[in-house]
Coordinates of C-alpha atoms in Angstrom, one line a residue:
Chain A
M105 CA 0.0 0.0 0.0
G106 CA 1.2 3.5 -0.8
P107 CA 0.8 7.1 0.5
G108 CA -2.2 7.9 2.5
R109 CA -2.0 4.7 4.6
T110 CA -2.2 5.3 8.4
E111 CA -2.4 3.0 11.4
T112 CA -2.4 3.7 15.1
F113 CA -0.9 1.4 17.7
P114 CA -1.1 1.5 21.5
L115 CA 2.1 2.0 23.4
R116 CA 1.8 0.5 26.9
T117 CA 4.3 -2.3 27.2
D118 CA 7.8 -3.3 25.9
E119 CA 6.1 -5.6 23.4
D120 CA 4.1 -2.7 22.0
V121 CA 7.4 -0.8 21.3
L122 CA 8.6 -3.9 19.6
R123 CA 5.5 -4.2 17.4
V124 CA 5.6 -0.5 16.4
R125 CA 9.3 -0.6 15.4
Q126 CA 8.8 -3.8 13.5
T127 CA 5.8 -2.3 11.6
V128 CA 7.9 0.7 10.7
R129 CA 10.5 -1.6 9.2
I130 CA 7.9 -3.6 7.2
W131 CA 6.3 -0.4 5.8
M132 CA 9.7 1.0 4.8
V133 CA 10.8 -2.3 3.2
E134 CA 7.5 -2.5 1.3
Q135 CA 8.2 1.0 -0.3
R136 CA 11.4 -0.3 -1.8
T137 CA 13.0 3.1 -1.9
F138 CA 14.5 3.4 1.6
S139 CA 18.1 2.1 2.0
L140 CA 18.9 -0.3 4.8
V141 CA 20.7 2.5 6.7
E142 CA 17.7 4.8 6.4
Q143 CA 15.4 2.0 7.6
T144 CA 17.6 1.3 10.5
K145 CA 17.8 4.9 11.5
M146 CA 14.1 5.4 11.4
V147 CA 13.4 2.1 13.2
T148 CA 15.9 3.0 15.9
A149 CA 14.4 6.5 16.4
T150 CA 11.0 4.8 16.7
S151 CA 12.3 2.5 19.4
E152 CA 13.8 5.4 21.4
L153 CA 10.7 7.5 21.3
G154 CA 8.4 4.6 21.8
R155 CA 10.3 3.7 25.0
N156 CA 10.0 7.3 26.1
V157 CA 6.2 7.0 25.8
V158 CA 6.1 3.8 27.8
V159 CA 8.6 4.7 30.5
H160 CA 8.2 8.4 30.9
G161 CA 4.8 9.2 29.4
G162 CA 2.9 6.5 31.2
G163 CA 1.8 4.9 27.9
G164 CA 0.1 6.4 24.8
T165 CA -0.1 5.8 21.1
A166 CA 2.0 5.8 17.9
R167 CA 0.5 6.7 14.6
L168 CA 2.2 5.6 11.4
E169 CA 1.6 7.4 8.2
L170 CA 2.9 7.1 4.6
L171 CA 3.1 10.4 2.9
S172 CA 3.7 11.8 -0.5
E173 CA 4.6 15.5 -0.7
G174 CA 6.1 17.4 -3.7
G175 CA 7.3 14.2 -5.3
R176 CA 8.8 12.9 -2.1
L177 CA 7.8 9.8 -0.3
G178 CA 7.8 9.9 3.5
I179 CA 7.1 7.8 6.5
R180 CA 6.0 9.6 9.6
V181 CA 5.4 8.4 13.2
T182 CA 3.6 10.5 15.8
F183 CA 4.1 9.6 19.4
Q184 CA 1.4 10.9 21.8
D185 CA 1.2 10.4 25.6
Q186 CA -0.8 12.0 28.4
G187 CA 2.2 11.9 30.8
P188 CA 3.8 14.6 32.9
G189 CA 5.1 16.5 29.9
I190 CA 8.5 18.1 29.5
A191 CA 9.3 21.4 31.2
S192 CA 12.3 22.4 29.0
I193 CA 12.4 20.8 25.6
E194 CA 15.7 22.5 24.8
Q195 CA 17.3 21.0 27.9
A196 CA 15.7 17.6 27.3
S197 CA 17.0 17.4 23.7
R198 CA 20.6 17.9 24.8
D199 CA 22.8 14.9 24.7
G200 CA 23.3 13.5 28.2
F201 CA 20.0 14.8 29.6
T202 CA 18.2 12.1 31.4
T203 CA 15.3 11.8 33.9
G204 CA 15.8 8.1 34.5
D205 CA 18.7 5.8 34.3
G206 CA 19.1 6.2 30.5
L207 CA 22.1 7.7 28.8
G208 CA 20.0 10.7 27.7
L209 CA 20.3 10.0 24.0
G210 CA 16.6 9.5 23.4
L211 CA 15.4 12.9 22.2
G212 CA 18.6 14.4 20.9
G213 CA 19.8 11.1 19.3
S214 CA 16.5 10.4 17.6
K215 CA 16.5 13.9 16.1
R216 CA 19.8 13.2 14.4
L217 CA 18.5 9.9 12.9
V218 CA 15.5 11.5 11.1
D219 CA 14.8 14.3 8.6
D220 CA 12.0 16.1 10.4
F221 CA 11.6 16.2 14.2
E222 CA 8.8 18.1 15.9
I223 CA 8.0 18.1 19.6
A224 CA 5.2 19.8 21.5
S225 CA 4.8 19.3 25.2
E226 CA 2.8 20.8 28.0
V227 CA 3.5 20.1 31.7
G228 CA 0.8 18.0 33.2
K229 CA -0.9 17.4 29.8
G230 CA 1.5 15.2 27.8
T231 CA 3.9 15.2 25.0
R232 CA 3.7 14.7 21.2
V233 CA 6.7 13.9 19.1
T234 CA 6.6 13.6 15.3
I235 CA 9.4 12.2 13.3
T236 CA 9.6 11.9 9.5
K237 CA 12.0 10.2 7.1
W238 CA 11.8 11.4 3.4
K239 CA 13.0 9.7 0.3
Chain B
M182 CA -11.7 32.7 -23.1
T183 CA -14.3 30.2 -24.2
T184 CA -16.8 30.3 -27.0
S185 CA -20.4 29.4 -26.8
R186 CA -20.1 28.1 -30.3
Q187 CA -19.1 24.5 -30.7
S188 CA -15.4 24.5 -31.8
R189 CA -14.7 23.1 -35.3
I190 CA -11.1 22.3 -34.6
A191 CA -11.7 18.6 -34.0
E192 CA -13.8 18.3 -37.1
I193 CA -11.3 20.2 -39.3
L194 CA -8.4 18.1 -37.9
T195 CA -10.3 14.9 -38.7
R196 CA -11.1 15.9 -42.2
H197 CA -7.7 17.1 -43.2
E198 CA -5.4 14.9 -41.1
K199 CA -3.3 13.8 -44.1
P200 CA -2.4 17.2 -45.5
I201 CA -1.9 18.7 -42.1
L202 CA 0.5 15.9 -41.2
E203 CA 2.5 16.5 -44.4
E204 CA 2.7 20.3 -43.8
W205 CA 3.6 19.8 -40.2
L206 CA 6.3 17.3 -41.1
R207 CA 7.8 19.8 -43.5
E208 CA 7.8 22.5 -40.8
Q209 CA 9.5 20.2 -38.4
L210 CA 12.1 19.1 -40.9
D211 CA 12.9 22.7 -41.7
A212 CA 13.3 23.5 -38.0
L213 CA 15.5 20.4 -37.5
T214 CA 17.8 20.7 -40.5
A215 CA 20.8 20.7 -38.3
R216 CA 19.6 17.8 -36.2
Q217 CA 19.1 15.1 -38.8
D218 CA 21.9 13.2 -37.1
L219 CA 19.7 12.7 -34.0
I220 CA 16.4 11.6 -35.6
S221 CA 15.6 10.1 -39.0
E222 CA 12.8 11.4 -41.2
S223 CA 10.9 8.1 -41.0
D224 CA 11.0 8.1 -37.2
L225 CA 9.8 11.6 -37.2
R226 CA 7.0 10.7 -39.5
I227 CA 5.8 7.8 -37.3
Q228 CA 6.0 10.0 -34.2
S229 CA 4.2 12.9 -35.8
A230 CA 1.4 10.7 -37.2
E231 CA 0.9 9.0 -33.9
F232 CA 0.8 12.4 -32.1
L233 CA -1.7 13.9 -34.6
G234 CA -4.0 10.9 -34.2
L235 CA -3.9 11.2 -30.4
F236 CA -4.3 14.9 -30.5
T237 CA -7.3 14.7 -32.9
S238 CA -9.2 12.2 -30.7
A239 CA -8.4 14.2 -27.6
C240 CA -9.8 17.3 -29.3
R241 CA -12.9 15.4 -30.3
A242 CA -13.5 13.8 -26.9
G243 CA -12.2 16.3 -24.4
S244 CA -12.1 20.0 -23.5
L245 CA -10.0 22.3 -25.6
T246 CA -9.1 24.5 -22.7
D247 CA -8.0 22.0 -20.0
I248 CA -5.3 19.5 -20.9
T249 CA -5.3 17.9 -17.4
T250 CA -8.5 15.9 -18.0
V251 CA -8.5 12.2 -18.6
E252 CA -9.1 12.6 -22.4
W253 CA -5.8 14.3 -22.7
K254 CA -3.9 11.6 -20.8
P255 CA -2.7 9.7 -23.9
V256 CA -1.5 12.9 -25.5
Q257 CA 0.4 13.9 -22.3
D258 CA 1.9 10.4 -21.9
F259 CA 3.0 10.4 -25.6
L260 CA 4.6 13.9 -25.3
A261 CA 6.3 12.9 -22.0
G262 CA 7.8 9.9 -23.8
V263 CA 9.0 12.1 -26.7
S264 CA 10.4 14.8 -24.4
R265 CA 12.2 12.3 -22.2
S266 CA 13.9 10.5 -25.2
R267 CA 14.8 13.8 -26.8
A268 CA 16.3 15.1 -23.5
L269 CA 18.5 12.0 -23.4
Q270 CA 19.3 12.2 -27.2
G271 CA 20.7 15.7 -26.7
F272 CA 18.0 17.9 -28.2
S273 CA 17.6 21.4 -26.7
P274 CA 14.4 22.2 -24.8
S275 CA 13.3 24.7 -27.5
E276 CA 13.9 22.1 -30.2
T277 CA 11.6 19.8 -28.2
A278 CA 8.9 22.3 -27.7
T279 CA 9.1 23.2 -31.4
V280 CA 7.6 19.8 -32.2
V281 CA 4.3 21.0 -30.8
F282 CA 4.6 24.7 -31.7
S283 CA 5.2 23.9 -35.4
L284 CA 1.8 22.4 -35.6
K285 CA 0.3 25.9 -35.4
Q286 CA 1.3 26.9 -39.0
P287 CA -0.5 24.0 -40.8
L288 CA -3.5 24.1 -38.4
F289 CA -4.0 27.8 -38.7
A290 CA -3.8 27.6 -42.4
R291 CA -6.6 25.1 -42.5
L292 CA -8.7 27.1 -40.1
R293 CA -8.3 30.2 -42.3
K294 CA -9.4 28.2 -45.3
E295 CA -12.4 26.8 -43.6
L296 CA -13.6 29.8 -41.6
G297 CA -12.2 32.6 -43.8
A298 CA -15.6 34.2 -44.2
D299 CA -16.5 34.3 -40.5
A300 CA -13.8 36.6 -39.0
A301 CA -15.1 36.3 -35.4
A302 CA -15.3 32.5 -35.5
L303 CA -11.8 32.4 -37.0
A304 CA -10.4 34.6 -34.3
D305 CA -12.0 32.5 -31.6
E306 CA -10.7 29.2 -33.0
M307 CA -7.2 30.6 -33.6
W308 CA -7.2 31.7 -30.0
T309 CA -8.4 28.3 -28.7
A310 CA -5.8 26.5 -30.8
T311 CA -2.9 28.7 -29.8
V312 CA -3.6 28.5 -26.1
L313 CA -4.0 24.7 -26.4
L314 CA -0.8 24.2 -28.3
D315 CA 1.1 26.5 -26.0
K316 CA 0.0 24.5 -23.0
L317 CA 1.2 21.3 -24.7
G318 CA 4.4 22.9 -25.7
L319 CA 5.1 24.1 -22.2
Y320 CA 4.3 20.6 -20.9
T321 CA 7.1 19.1 -23.1
T322 CA 9.5 21.6 -21.7
E323 CA 8.5 20.7 -18.2
V324 CA 9.0 17.0 -18.8
F325 CA 12.2 17.7 -20.6
Q326 CA 13.6 19.6 -17.6
K327 CA 12.6 16.9 -15.2
A328 CA 14.3 14.2 -17.4
R329 CA 17.5 16.3 -17.4
E330 CA 17.3 16.7 -13.6
E331 CA 17.0 13.0 -13.2
V332 CA 20.1 12.5 -15.4
I333 CA 22.0 15.0 -13.3
K334 CA 20.9 13.4 -10.0
R335 CA 22.0 10.0 -11.3
Q336 CA 25.4 11.3 -12.4
Q337 CA 25.9 13.0 -9.0
L338 CA 25.3 9.7 -7.3
E339 CA 27.6 7.9 -9.7
M340 CA 30.3 10.5 -9.1
L341 CA 30.0 10.1 -5.4
E342 CA 30.5 6.3 -5.7
L343 CA 33.3 6.8 -8.2
S344 CA 35.1 9.1 -5.9
T345 CA 35.1 6.7 -2.9
P346 CA 36.6 3.4 -3.9
V347 CA 37.5 0.9 -1.3
V348 CA 40.6 -1.2 -2.2
K349 CA 42.0 -4.3 -0.7
L350 CA 45.7 -3.9 0.1
W351 CA 46.4 -7.2 1.8
D352 CA 44.4 -10.1 3.2
G353 CA 42.5 -8.4 6.0
V354 CA 43.6 -4.9 5.2
L355 CA 41.5 -2.4 3.3
A356 CA 42.2 1.2 2.2
V357 CA 40.0 4.1 1.3
P358 CA 41.8 6.9 -0.5
L359 CA 39.7 10.0 0.0
I360 CA 39.9 12.7 -2.6
G361 CA 38.1 16.0 -2.3
T362 CA 36.0 17.6 0.4
L363 CA 34.4 15.5 3.0
D364 CA 30.8 16.7 3.7
S365 CA 28.1 14.7 5.4
V366 CA 26.7 13.2 2.2
R367 CA 30.2 12.0 1.1
T368 CA 30.9 10.7 4.6
Q369 CA 27.7 8.6 4.5
V370 CA 28.7 7.1 1.1
V371 CA 32.3 6.4 2.3
M372 CA 31.0 4.9 5.5
D373 CA 28.5 2.6 3.7
N374 CA 31.1 1.5 1.2
L375 CA 33.8 0.9 3.8
L376 CA 31.5 -1.0 6.3
Q377 CA 30.1 -3.1 3.5
S378 CA 33.6 -4.0 2.3
I379 CA 34.7 -4.8 5.8
V380 CA 31.9 -7.4 6.0
E381 CA 32.5 -8.8 2.5
T382 CA 36.3 -9.2 2.9
G383 CA 36.4 -10.0 6.6
S384 CA 39.0 -7.3 7.0
T385 CA 40.1 -6.3 10.5
I386 CA 42.1 -3.2 9.5
A387 CA 41.0 -0.2 7.4
I388 CA 43.3 2.6 6.3
V389 CA 41.6 5.9 5.6
D390 CA 44.0 7.9 3.5
I391 CA 43.3 11.7 3.5
T392 CA 46.2 12.7 1.2
G393 CA 43.6 14.0 -1.3
V394 CA 41.5 15.9 1.2
P395 CA 42.4 19.6 0.9
T396 CA 41.5 20.8 4.4
V397 CA 40.8 19.1 7.7
D398 CA 38.7 21.2 10.0
T399 CA 36.7 20.2 13.1
L400 CA 33.7 19.2 10.9
V401 CA 35.8 17.0 8.6
A402 CA 37.5 15.4 11.6
Q403 CA 34.1 14.7 13.1
H404 CA 33.1 12.9 9.9
L405 CA 36.3 10.9 9.9
L406 CA 35.8 9.9 13.5
K407 CA 32.2 8.8 12.8
T408 CA 33.6 6.4 10.2
V409 CA 36.3 5.2 12.5
S410 CA 33.8 4.6 15.3
A411 CA 31.4 2.7 13.1
A412 CA 34.2 0.4 11.8
R413 CA 35.4 -0.2 15.3
L414 CA 31.9 -1.2 16.4
M415 CA 31.9 -3.9 13.8
G416 CA 35.3 -5.1 14.9
A417 CA 37.7 -3.4 12.5
Q418 CA 40.4 -1.0 13.4
C419 CA 41.0 2.2 11.4
I420 CA 44.3 4.0 10.7
I421 CA 44.2 7.5 9.3
S422 CA 47.0 8.2 6.9
G423 CA 48.2 10.8 4.5
I424 CA 48.4 13.6 7.0
R425 CA 50.5 16.3 5.2
P426 CA 52.6 18.7 7.3
Q427 CA 50.3 21.7 6.9
I428 CA 47.3 19.5 7.8
A429 CA 49.1 18.4 10.9
Q430 CA 49.6 22.1 11.8
T431 CA 46.0 23.0 11.3
I432 CA 44.8 20.0 13.2
V433 CA 46.8 21.1 16.2
Q434 CA 46.0 24.8 15.9
L435 CA 42.3 24.1 15.6
G436 CA 42.4 21.7 18.5
V437 CA 41.0 18.9 16.5
E438 CA 40.9 15.6 18.5
F439 CA 41.4 12.3 16.8
G440 CA 41.2 10.5 20.1
D441 CA 43.0 7.3 20.3
V442 CA 42.9 6.7 16.5
V443 CA 46.3 5.8 15.1
T444 CA 47.4 8.4 12.6
K445 CA 50.3 8.1 10.1
A446 CA 52.0 10.5 7.8
S447 CA 51.9 8.3 4.7
L448 CA 49.9 5.3 3.4
A449 CA 53.2 3.3 3.4
D450 CA 53.6 4.0 7.2
A451 CA 50.0 2.9 7.8
L452 CA 50.5 -0.3 5.8
A453 CA 53.7 -1.1 7.8
H454 CA 51.7 -0.5 11.0
A455 CA 48.9 -2.7 9.7
F456 CA 51.4 -5.5 9.0
R457 CA 52.6 -5.3 12.5
L458 CA 49.1 -5.6 13.8
I459 CA 48.3 -8.7 11.8
G460 CA 51.7 -10.2 12.5
C461 CA 53.2 -9.9 9.0
T462 CA 56.8 -9.0 8.4
V463 CA 58.3 -7.7 5.3
T464 CA 61.9 -8.6 4.6
R465 CA 64.2 -7.5 1.8
Q466 CA 65.9 -10.3 0.0
A467 CA 69.6 -10.1 -0.5
P468 CA 70.3 -8.6 -3.9
R469 CA 70.9 -11.3 -6.5
A470 CA 74.4 -11.6 -7.7
Chain C
M126 CA 8.7 -15.6 29.0
D127 CA 11.3 -16.7 26.5
R128 CA 15.0 -16.2 27.3
I129 CA 18.1 -15.9 25.2
P130 CA 20.1 -19.1 25.5
I131 CA 23.6 -19.0 26.8
I132 CA 25.9 -21.9 25.6
K133 CA 29.0 -23.0 27.3
V134 CA 31.9 -23.8 24.8
G135 CA 35.0 -24.8 26.7
D136 CA 36.1 -21.9 29.0
F137 CA 33.8 -19.5 27.1
L138 CA 30.1 -18.7 27.1
L139 CA 28.5 -18.0 23.8
V140 CA 25.4 -15.8 23.6
S141 CA 23.8 -15.7 20.2
I142 CA 20.9 -13.2 20.0
Q143 CA 18.5 -14.4 17.3
V144 CA 15.4 -12.4 18.1
D145 CA 14.4 -8.7 18.2
M146 CA 14.6 -8.0 21.9
H147 CA 12.3 -5.9 24.0
D148 CA 13.7 -4.3 27.1
R149 CA 12.7 -6.9 29.7
L150 CA 14.3 -9.6 27.6
V151 CA 17.6 -7.7 27.5
M152 CA 17.5 -7.2 31.3
S153 CA 16.9 -10.9 31.9
L154 CA 19.8 -11.7 29.6
Q155 CA 22.0 -9.5 31.8
D156 CA 20.9 -11.4 34.9
D157 CA 21.3 -14.8 33.3
L158 CA 24.7 -13.9 31.9
T159 CA 26.3 -12.7 35.1
T160 CA 24.9 -15.7 36.9
Q161 CA 26.3 -18.1 34.3
V162 CA 29.7 -16.4 34.2
V163 CA 30.1 -17.2 37.9
K164 CA 28.5 -20.6 37.8
A165 CA 30.4 -21.9 34.8
R166 CA 33.6 -20.1 35.9
A167 CA 33.9 -18.8 32.4
K168 CA 37.0 -17.0 31.2
G169 CA 35.4 -15.2 28.4
V170 CA 32.0 -14.3 26.9
L171 CA 31.1 -13.9 23.3
I172 CA 28.0 -12.0 22.4
D173 CA 26.9 -12.5 18.8
I174 CA 24.6 -9.8 17.5
S175 CA 24.8 -10.5 13.8
S176 CA 21.0 -11.2 13.7
L177 CA 20.1 -7.9 15.3
D178 CA 18.8 -5.3 12.9
V179 CA 18.2 -2.7 15.6
V180 CA 20.4 -1.7 18.5
D181 CA 19.0 1.4 20.1
S182 CA 20.5 3.3 23.1
F183 CA 19.0 0.9 25.6
I184 CA 20.2 -2.3 24.0
G185 CA 23.5 -0.6 23.3
R186 CA 23.9 0.4 26.9
M187 CA 23.0 -3.1 28.1
L188 CA 25.7 -4.6 25.8
G189 CA 28.2 -2.2 27.4
N190 CA 27.0 -3.1 30.9
M191 CA 27.2 -6.8 30.2
A192 CA 30.8 -6.4 28.9
S193 CA 31.8 -4.3 32.0
M194 CA 30.1 -6.8 34.4
T195 CA 31.8 -9.7 32.8
R196 CA 35.1 -7.9 33.3
V197 CA 34.4 -7.2 36.9
L198 CA 33.8 -10.9 37.3
G199 CA 37.3 -11.5 36.0
A200 CA 36.4 -12.7 32.5
E201 CA 36.6 -11.0 29.1
A202 CA 33.8 -10.1 26.8
V203 CA 33.6 -9.5 23.0
V204 CA 30.6 -8.4 21.0
V205 CA 30.7 -9.7 17.5
G206 CA 28.9 -9.4 14.2
M207 CA 27.4 -5.9 14.4
R208 CA 25.8 -5.1 11.0
P209 CA 27.0 -2.1 9.0
A210 CA 23.7 -0.3 9.1
V211 CA 23.4 -0.8 12.9
A212 CA 27.0 0.5 13.4
T213 CA 26.2 3.6 11.3
T214 CA 23.0 4.2 13.3
I215 CA 24.6 3.8 16.7
V216 CA 27.3 6.3 15.8
E217 CA 24.8 8.8 14.6
L218 CA 22.8 8.2 17.8
G219 CA 25.8 9.3 19.8
L220 CA 26.6 6.0 21.4
S221 CA 30.3 5.0 21.1
L222 CA 30.5 1.9 23.3
T223 CA 34.2 2.5 23.8
N224 CA 34.4 0.1 26.7
V225 CA 33.2 -2.8 24.5
R226 CA 35.6 -5.1 22.6
T227 CA 34.4 -6.0 19.2
A228 CA 35.2 -8.5 16.4
L229 CA 33.8 -9.1 12.9
D230 CA 32.4 -12.6 13.5
V231 CA 32.4 -15.5 16.0
D232 CA 35.7 -17.0 14.7
K233 CA 37.6 -13.7 15.0
G234 CA 35.9 -13.1 18.4
M235 CA 37.1 -16.5 19.7
A236 CA 40.6 -15.6 18.6
V237 CA 40.4 -12.3 20.4
L238 CA 39.2 -14.0 23.6
R239 CA 41.9 -16.7 23.4
A240 CA 44.6 -14.1 23.0
L241 CA 43.2 -12.1 25.9
V242 CA 42.7 -15.0 28.2
N243 CA 46.1 -16.6 27.3
P244 CA 48.3 -13.8 26.2
A245 CA 51.5 -15.9 26.3
G246 CA 49.9 -18.5 24.1
D247 CA 50.9 -19.0 20.5
E248 CA 47.5 -17.9 19.3
G249 CA 47.9 -15.1 16.7
G250 CA 44.6 -13.4 17.5
H251 CA 44.5 -9.9 16.0
G252 CA 41.0 -8.7 16.4
S253 CA 40.4 -5.1 17.1
G254 CA 39.3 -3.4 20.3
Q255 CA 41.6 -1.8 22.7
N256 CA 44.9 -3.4 23.2

């Protein structure tokens, strides 16, 4: 299936993160235009951000989309949680920043792995992160 | 501008297809006198006849003001094919658009003959025909340009690959002679090629030679280090060689850190180091008498 | 819950990760491995990740932890078979895993382990990693 396809997955457990990242891989392989490195980068970013939703956001959802824009093909994943939110996005995106026992590469690292990275967060309401890889 | 009158273009085209084709062909051949090396008259005839047929049926079935409708799809596809092949054959964009524009002369001549008495109708039909053919002509230019861009893109990609060969120096020792500036796109290509070669040849040592890299600033160093780190993660060790005296100076002045990566002045030094690592020794034989 | 098998080969333990791991599975592997190193009195551990097509910061960090813990227990650890695309991604992510010894494949990893465990031996192991 091509552009226009969307599917939403729950993100509550470790296994959910696994399912989402495996689905991202399958969708990208099906498009036949993304290189192995591009696939791996997108899947890894999905894994990082999916874990954030489960561990820090108290669970949420991941929406996968295939896009076509100006002759480019894209895959987008939107992570949404109703967790505590992030007070300072700038600080949280810096390498080394961590709230748990992680290495703090989640946000900043994921940003480097994708083409577009958007984050919106409100303390007490939740966080939404959108990542896109174009071809 | 549209007319309330039913356009007679389609009918006139249908009735006079043969003579219009002949006149149009002559127009095209005149315009292409210098280009007969690129396309033969018989090919041109076949192409023109096919286009005229498609054009006539589209005029009969579809709107004369909107070429994006489904009736015009065959015409568009045909023109796209012609433009694309001409772009690759080496025609210029204006030569390609002339194919369509040169149809104006014979078509207008027919319109004048048929509608000569009715000046208002003639003006309307001429206007409709000219706008229509202009649109189709511009469409060929658009496709032409796109085809050219695709060629350029492919060539750029080929050049990137050409400029980053990975060579096997010894069993287990690879070398990447880098030439030119190292930006992030180049780095990605170098990295992909190198890591793939490491897997394919089972090499444990990779020499990255930067003799041909004009400047090494912090950004270039960062790119180099990324490559080194990725190779190390896979289980191969990198040696950076080809560090010229002035490069050594800038490296130190800029405070560029290569960490614990082994660096050597020349590729020969790096190879000697690699031999030591894999336990090879090179001995000079006594000169033969 | 499934577990990653740990196989004893002579003085060494071989861990071959064949499935896409979720976080809990990685953590249980860490537990199992440290337990096994002590129980089997292993001198070296070889972790084969050639089947893994994703190593994110969590899995990467756990690989590093397992290598360090093995060393604390007096044994050596080598991670082998990382795929090119995975290596490229890890570097871009900002993870360097400098404390982890690596080798191209199981054979080369074994040679590295033998050389580390028995440095005076005649084994000509020449894998990478820090020397």
